Coordinates of C-alpha atoms (C1' of nucleotides) in Angstrom, one line a residue:
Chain A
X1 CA 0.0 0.0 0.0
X2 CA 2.2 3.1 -0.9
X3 CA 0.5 6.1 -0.6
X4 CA 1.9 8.9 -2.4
X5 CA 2.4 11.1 0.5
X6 CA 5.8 12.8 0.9
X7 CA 8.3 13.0 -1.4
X8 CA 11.5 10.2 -0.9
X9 CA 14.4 12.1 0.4
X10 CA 17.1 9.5 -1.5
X11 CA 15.9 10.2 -4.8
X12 CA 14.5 13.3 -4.2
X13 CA 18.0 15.4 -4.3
X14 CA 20.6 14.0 -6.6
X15 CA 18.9 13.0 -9.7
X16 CA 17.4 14.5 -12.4
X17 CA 13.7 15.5 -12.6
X18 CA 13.0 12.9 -15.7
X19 CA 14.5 10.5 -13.0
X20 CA 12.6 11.0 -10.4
X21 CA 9.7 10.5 -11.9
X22 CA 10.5 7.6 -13.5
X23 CA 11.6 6.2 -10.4
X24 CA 8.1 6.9 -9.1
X25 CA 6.1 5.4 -11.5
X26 CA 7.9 2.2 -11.3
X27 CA 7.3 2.0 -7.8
X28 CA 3.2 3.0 -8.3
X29 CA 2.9 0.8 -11.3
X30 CA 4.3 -2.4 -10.0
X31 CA 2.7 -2.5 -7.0
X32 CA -1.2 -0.8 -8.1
X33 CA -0.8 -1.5 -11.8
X34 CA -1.1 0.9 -14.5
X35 CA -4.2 1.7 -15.0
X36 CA -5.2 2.2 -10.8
X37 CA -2.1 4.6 -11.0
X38 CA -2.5 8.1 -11.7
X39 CA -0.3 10.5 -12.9
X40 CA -1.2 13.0 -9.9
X41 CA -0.1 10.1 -7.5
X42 CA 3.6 9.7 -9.4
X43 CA 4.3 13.5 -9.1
X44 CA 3.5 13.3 -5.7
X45 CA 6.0 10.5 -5.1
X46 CA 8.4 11.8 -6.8
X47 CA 8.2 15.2 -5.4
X48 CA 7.8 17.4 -8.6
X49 CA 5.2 19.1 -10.6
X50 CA 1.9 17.8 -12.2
X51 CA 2.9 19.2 -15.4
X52 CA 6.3 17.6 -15.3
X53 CA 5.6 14.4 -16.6
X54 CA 3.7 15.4 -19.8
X55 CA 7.1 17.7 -20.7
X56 CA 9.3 15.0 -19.9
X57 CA 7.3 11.9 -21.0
X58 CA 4.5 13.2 -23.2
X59 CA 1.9 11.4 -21.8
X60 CA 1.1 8.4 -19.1
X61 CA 1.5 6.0 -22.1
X62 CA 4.8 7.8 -23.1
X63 CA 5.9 7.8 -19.5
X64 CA 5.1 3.8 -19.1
X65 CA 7.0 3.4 -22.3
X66 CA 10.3 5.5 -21.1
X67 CA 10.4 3.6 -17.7
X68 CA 10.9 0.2 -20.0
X69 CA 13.4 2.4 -22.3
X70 CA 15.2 2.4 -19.5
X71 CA 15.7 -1.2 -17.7
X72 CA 15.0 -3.2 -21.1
X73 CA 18.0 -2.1 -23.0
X74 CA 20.6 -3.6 -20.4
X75 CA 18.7 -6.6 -19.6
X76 CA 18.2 -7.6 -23.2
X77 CA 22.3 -7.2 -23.5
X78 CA 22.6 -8.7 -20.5
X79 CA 20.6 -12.1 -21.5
X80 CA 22.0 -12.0 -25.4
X81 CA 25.4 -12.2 -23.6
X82 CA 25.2 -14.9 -21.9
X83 CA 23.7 -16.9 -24.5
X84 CA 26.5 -15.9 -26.5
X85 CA 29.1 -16.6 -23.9
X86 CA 27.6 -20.5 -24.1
X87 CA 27.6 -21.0 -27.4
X88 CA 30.9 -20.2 -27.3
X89 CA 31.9 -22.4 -24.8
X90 CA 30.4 -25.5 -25.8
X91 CA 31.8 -25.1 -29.3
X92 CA 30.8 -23.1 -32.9
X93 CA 28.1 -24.8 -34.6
X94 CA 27.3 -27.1 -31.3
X95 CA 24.2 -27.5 -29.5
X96 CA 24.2 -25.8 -26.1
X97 CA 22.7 -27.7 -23.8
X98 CA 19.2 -27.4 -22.2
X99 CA 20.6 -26.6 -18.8
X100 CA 23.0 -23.5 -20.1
X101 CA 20.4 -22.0 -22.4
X102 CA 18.1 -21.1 -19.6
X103 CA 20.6 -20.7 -17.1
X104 CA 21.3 -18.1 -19.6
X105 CA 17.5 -16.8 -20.2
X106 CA 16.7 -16.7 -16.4
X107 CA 20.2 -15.6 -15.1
X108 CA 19.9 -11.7 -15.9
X109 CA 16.6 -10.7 -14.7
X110 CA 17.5 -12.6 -11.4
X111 CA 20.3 -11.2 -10.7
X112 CA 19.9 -7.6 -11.6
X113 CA 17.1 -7.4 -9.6
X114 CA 19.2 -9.3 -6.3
X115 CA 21.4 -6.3 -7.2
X116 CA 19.8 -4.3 -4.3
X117 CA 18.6 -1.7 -7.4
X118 CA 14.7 -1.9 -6.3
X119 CA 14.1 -0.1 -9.3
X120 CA 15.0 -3.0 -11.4
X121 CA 12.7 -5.2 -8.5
X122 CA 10.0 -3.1 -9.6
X123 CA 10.9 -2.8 -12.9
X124 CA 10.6 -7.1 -13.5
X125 CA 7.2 -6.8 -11.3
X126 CA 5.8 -4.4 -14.1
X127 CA 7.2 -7.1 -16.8
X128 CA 5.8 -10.2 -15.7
X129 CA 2.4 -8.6 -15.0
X130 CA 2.5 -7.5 -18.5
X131 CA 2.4 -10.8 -19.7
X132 CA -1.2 -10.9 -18.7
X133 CA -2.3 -8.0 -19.4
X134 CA -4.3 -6.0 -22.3
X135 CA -4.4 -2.6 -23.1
X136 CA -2.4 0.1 -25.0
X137 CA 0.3 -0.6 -22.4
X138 CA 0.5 -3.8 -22.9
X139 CA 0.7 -3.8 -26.3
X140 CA 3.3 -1.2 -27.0
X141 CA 5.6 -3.5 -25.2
X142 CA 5.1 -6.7 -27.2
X143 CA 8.1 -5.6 -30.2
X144 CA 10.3 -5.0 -27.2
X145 CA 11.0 -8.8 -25.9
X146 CA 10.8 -10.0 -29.8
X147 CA 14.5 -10.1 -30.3
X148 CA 15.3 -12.0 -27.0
X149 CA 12.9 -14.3 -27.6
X150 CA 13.5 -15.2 -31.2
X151 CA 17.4 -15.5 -29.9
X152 CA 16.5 -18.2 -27.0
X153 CA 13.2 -19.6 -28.8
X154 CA 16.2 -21.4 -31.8
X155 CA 18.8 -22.2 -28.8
X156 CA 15.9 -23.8 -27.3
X157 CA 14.5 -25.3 -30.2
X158 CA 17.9 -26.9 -31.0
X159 CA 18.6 -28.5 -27.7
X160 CA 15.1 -30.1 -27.6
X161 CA 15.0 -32.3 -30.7
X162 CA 12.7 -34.4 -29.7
X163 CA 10.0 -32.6 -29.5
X164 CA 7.4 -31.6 -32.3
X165 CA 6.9 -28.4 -32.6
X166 CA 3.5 -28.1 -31.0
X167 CA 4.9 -30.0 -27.9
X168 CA 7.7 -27.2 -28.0
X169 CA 5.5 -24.1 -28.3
X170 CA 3.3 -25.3 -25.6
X171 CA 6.1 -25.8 -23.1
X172 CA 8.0 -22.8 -23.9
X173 CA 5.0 -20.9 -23.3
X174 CA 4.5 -22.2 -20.4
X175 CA 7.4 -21.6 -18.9
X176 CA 7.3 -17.9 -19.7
X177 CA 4.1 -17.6 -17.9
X178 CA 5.6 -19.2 -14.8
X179 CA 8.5 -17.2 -14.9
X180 CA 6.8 -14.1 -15.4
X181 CA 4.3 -15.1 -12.3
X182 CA 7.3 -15.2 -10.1
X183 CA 8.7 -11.5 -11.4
X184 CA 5.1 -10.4 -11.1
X185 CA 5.0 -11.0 -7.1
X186 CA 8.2 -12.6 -5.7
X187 CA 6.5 -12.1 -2.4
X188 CA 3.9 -14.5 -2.9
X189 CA 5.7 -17.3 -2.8
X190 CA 7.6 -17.2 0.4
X191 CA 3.6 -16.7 1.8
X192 CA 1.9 -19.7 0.3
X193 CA 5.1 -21.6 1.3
X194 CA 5.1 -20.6 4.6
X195 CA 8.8 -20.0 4.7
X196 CA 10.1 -22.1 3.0
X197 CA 11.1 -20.4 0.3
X198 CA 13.1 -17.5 -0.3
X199 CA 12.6 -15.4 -3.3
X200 CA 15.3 -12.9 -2.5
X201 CA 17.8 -15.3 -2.8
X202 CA 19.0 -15.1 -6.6
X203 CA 20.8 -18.7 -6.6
X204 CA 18.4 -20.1 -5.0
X205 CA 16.1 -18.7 -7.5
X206 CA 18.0 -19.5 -10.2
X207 CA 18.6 -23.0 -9.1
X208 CA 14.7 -23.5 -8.9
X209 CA 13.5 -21.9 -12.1
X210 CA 16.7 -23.7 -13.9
X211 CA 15.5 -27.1 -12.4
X212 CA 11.9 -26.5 -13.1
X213 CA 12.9 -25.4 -17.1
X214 CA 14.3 -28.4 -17.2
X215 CA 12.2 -31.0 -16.0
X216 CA 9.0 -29.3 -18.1
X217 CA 11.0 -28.9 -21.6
X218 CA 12.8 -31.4 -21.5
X219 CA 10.0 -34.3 -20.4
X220 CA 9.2 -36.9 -23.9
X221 CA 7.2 -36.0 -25.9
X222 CA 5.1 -38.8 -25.5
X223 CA 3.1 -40.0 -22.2
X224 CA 4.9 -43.5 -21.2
X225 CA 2.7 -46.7 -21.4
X226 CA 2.4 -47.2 -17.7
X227 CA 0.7 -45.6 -15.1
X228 CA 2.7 -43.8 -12.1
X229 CA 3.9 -40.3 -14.0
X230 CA 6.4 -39.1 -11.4
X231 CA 9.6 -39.2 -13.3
X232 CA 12.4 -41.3 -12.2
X233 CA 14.2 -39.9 -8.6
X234 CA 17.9 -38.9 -8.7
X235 CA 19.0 -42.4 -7.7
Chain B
X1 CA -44.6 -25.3 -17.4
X2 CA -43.7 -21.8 -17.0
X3 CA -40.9 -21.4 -14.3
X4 CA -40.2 -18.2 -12.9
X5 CA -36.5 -18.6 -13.3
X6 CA -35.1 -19.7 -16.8
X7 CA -32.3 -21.9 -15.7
X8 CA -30.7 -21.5 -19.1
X9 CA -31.4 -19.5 -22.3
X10 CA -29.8 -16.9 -24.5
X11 CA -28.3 -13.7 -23.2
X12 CA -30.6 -10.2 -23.1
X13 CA -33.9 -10.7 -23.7
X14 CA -34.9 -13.9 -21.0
X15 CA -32.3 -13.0 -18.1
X16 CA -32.8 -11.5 -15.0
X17 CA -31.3 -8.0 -15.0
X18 CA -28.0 -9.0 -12.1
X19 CA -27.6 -12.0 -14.5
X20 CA -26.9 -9.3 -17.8
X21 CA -25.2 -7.1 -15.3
X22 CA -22.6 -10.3 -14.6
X23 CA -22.2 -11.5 -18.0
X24 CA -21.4 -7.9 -19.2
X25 CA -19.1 -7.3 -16.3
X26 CA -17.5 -10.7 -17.0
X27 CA -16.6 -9.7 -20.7
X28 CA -15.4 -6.1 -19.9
X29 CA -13.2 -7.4 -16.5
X30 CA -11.8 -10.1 -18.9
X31 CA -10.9 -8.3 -21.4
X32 CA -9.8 -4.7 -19.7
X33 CA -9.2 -5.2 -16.5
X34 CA -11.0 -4.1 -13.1
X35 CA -9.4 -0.8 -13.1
X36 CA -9.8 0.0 -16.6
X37 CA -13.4 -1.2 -16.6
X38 CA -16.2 1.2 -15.5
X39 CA -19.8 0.8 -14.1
X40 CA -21.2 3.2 -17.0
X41 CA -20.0 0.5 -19.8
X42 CA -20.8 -2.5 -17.7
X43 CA -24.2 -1.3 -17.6
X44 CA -24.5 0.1 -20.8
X45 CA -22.7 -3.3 -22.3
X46 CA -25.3 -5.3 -20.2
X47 CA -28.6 -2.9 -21.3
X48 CA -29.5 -1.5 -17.8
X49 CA -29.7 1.3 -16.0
X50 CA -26.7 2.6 -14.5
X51 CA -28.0 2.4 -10.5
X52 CA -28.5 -1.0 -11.0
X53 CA -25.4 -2.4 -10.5
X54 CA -25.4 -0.6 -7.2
X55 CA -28.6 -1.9 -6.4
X56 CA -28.0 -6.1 -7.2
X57 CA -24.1 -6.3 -5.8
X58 CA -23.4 -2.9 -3.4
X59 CA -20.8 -1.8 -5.2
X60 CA -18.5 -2.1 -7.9
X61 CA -16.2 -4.8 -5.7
X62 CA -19.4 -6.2 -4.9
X63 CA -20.2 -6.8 -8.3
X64 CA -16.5 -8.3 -8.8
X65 CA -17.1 -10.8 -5.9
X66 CA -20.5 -11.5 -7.2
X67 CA -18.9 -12.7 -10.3
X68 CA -16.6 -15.4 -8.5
X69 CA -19.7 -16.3 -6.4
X70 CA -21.8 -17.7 -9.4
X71 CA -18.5 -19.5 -11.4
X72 CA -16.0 -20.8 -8.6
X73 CA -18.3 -23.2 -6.5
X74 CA -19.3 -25.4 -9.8
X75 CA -15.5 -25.2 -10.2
X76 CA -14.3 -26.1 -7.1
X77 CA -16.9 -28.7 -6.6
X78 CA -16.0 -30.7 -10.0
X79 CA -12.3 -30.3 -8.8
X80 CA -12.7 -32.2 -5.7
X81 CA -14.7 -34.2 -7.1
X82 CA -12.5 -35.4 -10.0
X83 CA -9.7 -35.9 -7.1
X84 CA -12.2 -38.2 -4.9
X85 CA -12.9 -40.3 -8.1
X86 CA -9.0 -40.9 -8.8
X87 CA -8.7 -41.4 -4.6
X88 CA -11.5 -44.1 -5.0
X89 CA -9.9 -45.2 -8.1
X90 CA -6.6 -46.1 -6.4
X91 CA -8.0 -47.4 -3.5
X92 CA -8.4 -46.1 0.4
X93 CA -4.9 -44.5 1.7
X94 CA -2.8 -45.5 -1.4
X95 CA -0.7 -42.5 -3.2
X96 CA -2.6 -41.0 -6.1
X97 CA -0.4 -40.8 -9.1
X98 CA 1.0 -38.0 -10.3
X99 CA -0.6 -37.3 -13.6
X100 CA -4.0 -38.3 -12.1
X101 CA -3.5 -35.8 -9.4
X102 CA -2.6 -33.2 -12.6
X103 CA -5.4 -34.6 -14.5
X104 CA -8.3 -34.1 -11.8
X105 CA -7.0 -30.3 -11.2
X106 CA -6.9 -29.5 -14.8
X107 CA -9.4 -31.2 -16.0
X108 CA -12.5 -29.0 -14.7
X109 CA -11.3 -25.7 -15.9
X110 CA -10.2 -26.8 -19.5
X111 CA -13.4 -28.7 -19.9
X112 CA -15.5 -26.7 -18.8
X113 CA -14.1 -23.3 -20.8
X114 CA -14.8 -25.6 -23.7
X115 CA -18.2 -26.3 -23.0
X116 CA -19.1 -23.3 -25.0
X117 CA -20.2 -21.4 -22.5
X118 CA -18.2 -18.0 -23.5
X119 CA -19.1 -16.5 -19.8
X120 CA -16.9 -19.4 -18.2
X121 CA -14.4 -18.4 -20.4
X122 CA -14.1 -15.1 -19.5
X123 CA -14.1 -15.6 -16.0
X124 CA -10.9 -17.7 -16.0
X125 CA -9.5 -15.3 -18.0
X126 CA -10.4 -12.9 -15.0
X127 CA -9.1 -15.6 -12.3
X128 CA -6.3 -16.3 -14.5
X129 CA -5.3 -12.6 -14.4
X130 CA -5.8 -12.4 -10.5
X131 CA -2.2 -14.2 -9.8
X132 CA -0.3 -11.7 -10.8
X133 CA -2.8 -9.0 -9.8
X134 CA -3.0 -6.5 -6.8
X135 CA -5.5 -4.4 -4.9
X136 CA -8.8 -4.9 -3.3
X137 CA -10.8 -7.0 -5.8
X138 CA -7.1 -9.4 -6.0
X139 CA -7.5 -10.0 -2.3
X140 CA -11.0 -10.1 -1.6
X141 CA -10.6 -13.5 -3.5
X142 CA -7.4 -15.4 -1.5
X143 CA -9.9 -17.9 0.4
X144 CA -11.4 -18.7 -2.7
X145 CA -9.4 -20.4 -3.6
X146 CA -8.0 -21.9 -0.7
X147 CA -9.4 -25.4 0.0
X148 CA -8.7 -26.7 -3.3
X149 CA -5.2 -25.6 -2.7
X150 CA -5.0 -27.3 0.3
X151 CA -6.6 -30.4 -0.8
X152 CA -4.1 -30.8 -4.0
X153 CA -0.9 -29.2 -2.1
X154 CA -1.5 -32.6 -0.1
X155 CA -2.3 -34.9 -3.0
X156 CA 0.9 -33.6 -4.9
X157 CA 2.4 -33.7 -2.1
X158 CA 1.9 -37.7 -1.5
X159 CA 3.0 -38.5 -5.4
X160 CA 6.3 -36.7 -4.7
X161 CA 8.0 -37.9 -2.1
X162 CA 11.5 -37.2 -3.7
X163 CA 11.1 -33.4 -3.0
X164 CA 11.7 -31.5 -0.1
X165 CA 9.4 -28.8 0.7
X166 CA 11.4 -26.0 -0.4
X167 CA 11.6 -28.0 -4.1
X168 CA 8.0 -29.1 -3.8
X169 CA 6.3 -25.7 -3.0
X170 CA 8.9 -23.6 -5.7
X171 CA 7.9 -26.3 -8.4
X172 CA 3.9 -25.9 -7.5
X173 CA 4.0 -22.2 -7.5
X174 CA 5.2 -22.5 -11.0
X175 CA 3.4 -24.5 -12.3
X176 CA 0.4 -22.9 -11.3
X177 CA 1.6 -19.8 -12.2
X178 CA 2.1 -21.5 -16.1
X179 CA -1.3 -22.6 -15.7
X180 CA -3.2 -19.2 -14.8
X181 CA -0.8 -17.3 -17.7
X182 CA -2.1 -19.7 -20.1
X183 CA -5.8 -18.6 -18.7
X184 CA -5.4 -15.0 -18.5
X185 CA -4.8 -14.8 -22.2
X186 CA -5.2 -18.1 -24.5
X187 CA -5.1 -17.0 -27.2
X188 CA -1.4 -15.9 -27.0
X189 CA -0.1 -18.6 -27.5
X190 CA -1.8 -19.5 -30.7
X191 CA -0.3 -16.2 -32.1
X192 CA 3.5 -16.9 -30.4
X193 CA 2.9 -20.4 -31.7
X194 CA 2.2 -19.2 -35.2
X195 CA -0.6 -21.5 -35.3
X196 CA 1.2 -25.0 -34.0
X197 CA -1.0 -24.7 -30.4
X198 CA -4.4 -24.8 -30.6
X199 CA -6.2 -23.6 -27.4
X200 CA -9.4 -24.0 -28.8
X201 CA -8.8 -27.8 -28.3
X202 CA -9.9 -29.1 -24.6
X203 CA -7.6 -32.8 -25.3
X204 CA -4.5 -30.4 -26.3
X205 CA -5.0 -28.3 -23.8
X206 CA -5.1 -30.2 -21.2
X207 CA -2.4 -33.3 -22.7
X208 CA 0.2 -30.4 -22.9
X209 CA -0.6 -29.3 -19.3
X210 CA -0.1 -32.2 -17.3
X211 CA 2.9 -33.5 -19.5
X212 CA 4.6 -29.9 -18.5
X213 CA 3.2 -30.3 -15.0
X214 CA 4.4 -34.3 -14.8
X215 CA 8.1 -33.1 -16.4
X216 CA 8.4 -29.8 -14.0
X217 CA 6.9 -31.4 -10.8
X218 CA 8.3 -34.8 -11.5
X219 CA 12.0 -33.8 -12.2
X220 CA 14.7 -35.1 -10.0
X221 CA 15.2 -32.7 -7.1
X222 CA 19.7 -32.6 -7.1
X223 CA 21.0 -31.5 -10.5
X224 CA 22.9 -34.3 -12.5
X225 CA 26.1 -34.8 -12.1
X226 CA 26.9 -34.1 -16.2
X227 CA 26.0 -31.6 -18.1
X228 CA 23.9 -32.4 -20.6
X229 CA 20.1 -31.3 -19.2
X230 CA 18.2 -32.2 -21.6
X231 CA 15.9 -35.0 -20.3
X232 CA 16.3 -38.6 -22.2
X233 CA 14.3 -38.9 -24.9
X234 CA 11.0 -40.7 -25.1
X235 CA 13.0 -43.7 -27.1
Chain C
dG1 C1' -37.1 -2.7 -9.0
dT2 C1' -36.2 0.6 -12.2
dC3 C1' -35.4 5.0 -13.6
dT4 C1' -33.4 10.2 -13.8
dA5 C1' -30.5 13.4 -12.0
dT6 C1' -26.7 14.7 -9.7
dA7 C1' -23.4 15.0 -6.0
dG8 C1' -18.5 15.0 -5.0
dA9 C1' -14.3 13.7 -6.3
dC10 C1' -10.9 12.4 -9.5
dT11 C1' -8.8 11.9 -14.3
dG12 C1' -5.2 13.2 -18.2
dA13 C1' -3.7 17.0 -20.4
dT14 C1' -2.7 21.9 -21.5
dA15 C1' -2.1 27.1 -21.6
dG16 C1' 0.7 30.6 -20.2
dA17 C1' 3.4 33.2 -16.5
dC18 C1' 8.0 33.1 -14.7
Chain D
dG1 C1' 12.3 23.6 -17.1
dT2 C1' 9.2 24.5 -13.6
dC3 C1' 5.2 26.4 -11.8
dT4 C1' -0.2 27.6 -11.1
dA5 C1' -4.6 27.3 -12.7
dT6 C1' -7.8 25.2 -15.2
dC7 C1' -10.4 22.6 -18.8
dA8 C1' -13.3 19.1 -20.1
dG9 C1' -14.2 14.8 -19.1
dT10 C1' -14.6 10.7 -16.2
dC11 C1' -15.5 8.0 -12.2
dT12 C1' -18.4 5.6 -8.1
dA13 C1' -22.2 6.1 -5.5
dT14 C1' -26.6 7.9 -4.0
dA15 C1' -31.1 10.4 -3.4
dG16 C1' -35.6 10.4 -4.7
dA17 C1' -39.5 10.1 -8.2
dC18 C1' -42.3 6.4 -10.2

DNA sequence: GTCTATAGACTGATAGAC
DNA sequence: GTCTATCAGTCTATAGAC
């Protein structure tokens, strides 16, 4: 429940007024969404005028589209890297394997936002709720993930051969959702867990969407003949 | 035999007027959002008065509420139900299978979104949107949903006794976070897909969930000692 | 139960002084 | 670039006639 009362005194002196406000918004729109936040209750956070944001932004649609101008650009980089950093390892013109490629995909967002930057928190909150959502927000957004996932849709595609490409759509898509459910509210697992888990801890994170990806992608393709569907136990 | 109330006919003309009230509501929540989505189109949308939304549900949270109140029971009833059938099918105190346990929670939802009734439709688009969702009308709905979390926690729980519960209750929290993206918004992934998903298709639907849910929940719970992640193929 | 009319507050956006 | 003041429209909710 923030309520845009006084203006915070850590970002309210040494940035920049565009800065501020995008700061703001982040913090309104990932936790009330976009459309319960208004542009009178970001100024207020931020500490600067009404007016300010439609000079700086253009508009509340502009001003949702600069806060993802912002964070996007290094996490796409980021992401691209590291996929590129495991092709190279394993070899030109080999298949990375399944393990690597989403280590790769899931490693950037997780730790960026473990970076104690709570912007970039907020930022990946706004993200995964976006990914069911609708709306001129929404959809000015969609172009923006197209490269990364083109990238890790053919890295993926190539270390799951065995599946057809229905079965690999489907589990792909899947997966995003349940990633995107965890950026969306982090906090809402270490509730319905009761402690048990701890979604501020980015290996532990990482370990558990990594082992999740796995076990969902990488299943056959085809139900086995007998009954019991628990997949084999480490031993 | 004239009845009073029609259990069951077309949509304007032979429905009460909190009955067009809900369907309209349903389709506008679905497809805007609560926030986005005002009392003047809901009524407009539904062919009533404005006041009379106030006057049938209290308010506009009211008339959210009201909305869960007429889909979740039939819902949460066939759930439980489906999971005492595969209990009886087993027999008294023996483990429910995995899959089974996957079958009986997906089962309800995907069939009965098929059934052609679009209103059903829309509201699990609505539910589907709640996971990632914040505010009033996202909490006022937490118990809803609770005893058939409770009852399935434990049946999961049972058919993977591999996992620890920090493993068991990441890997559930996932999975039903893949399960409520792919209800907020189906039809994404028949665009993403470029027509290889179909999830128009109840069998597909719900074949492609519990494979993901068998191969996510059902995956061995230390990583492999080599590298290669990729599960074995189906062969 | 259904309607009209409206209260009271909030919305995004802009004009124009400084 | 930052401010005040304001426009023109929206919102939920309610009072009161019928």
């Amino acid at each position: 429940m923030p309520t845009p009362s006084t203006p915070r005194s850590d970002r309210s002196s040494s940035s920049t007024t565009k800065e501020k406000i995008l700061d703001a918004a982040e913090e309104l729109f990932s936790e009330l969404g976009y459309d319960a936040t208004s542009l009178r209750a970001v100024t207020k956070t931020a500490g600067v005028n009404l007016a300010a944001v439609n000079y700086h932004c253009g508009s509340k649609l502009g001003l949702f589209r600069a806060i993802f101008e912002r964070r996007i650009g290094p996490l796409n980089r980021e992401r691209l890297a590291a996929l590129e950093r495991a092709r190279e390892r394993v070899g030109e013109g080999k298949v990375i394997p399944l393990g690597e490629v989403l280590r790769a995909f899931f490693e950037a967002p997780v730790r960026m936002a473990a970076r104690e930057d709570p912007g970039f928190r907020r930022f990946l909150r706004i993200a995964g709720r976006m990914q069911s959502a609708s709306g001129d927000h929404a959809n000015a957004l969609v172009p923006v993930f197209a490269e990364v996932r083109e990238h890790f849709h053919a890295a993926l595609r190539a270390a799951l051969p065995h599946l057809d490409d229905r079965d690999f759509s489907w589990r792909l898509h899947l997966l995003i959702g349940a990633m995107c459910t965890l950026f969306a509210d982090p906090q809402r697992i270490a509730i319905l867990s009761q402690g048990h888990c701890d979604p501020e801890n980015p290996d532990e994170v990482l370990a558990q969407l990594i082992a999740f990806g796995k076990g969902a992608l990488g299943a056959p393709s085809k139900e086995p003949l007998d009954e019991d569907g628990a997949a084999e136990g480490p031993a």
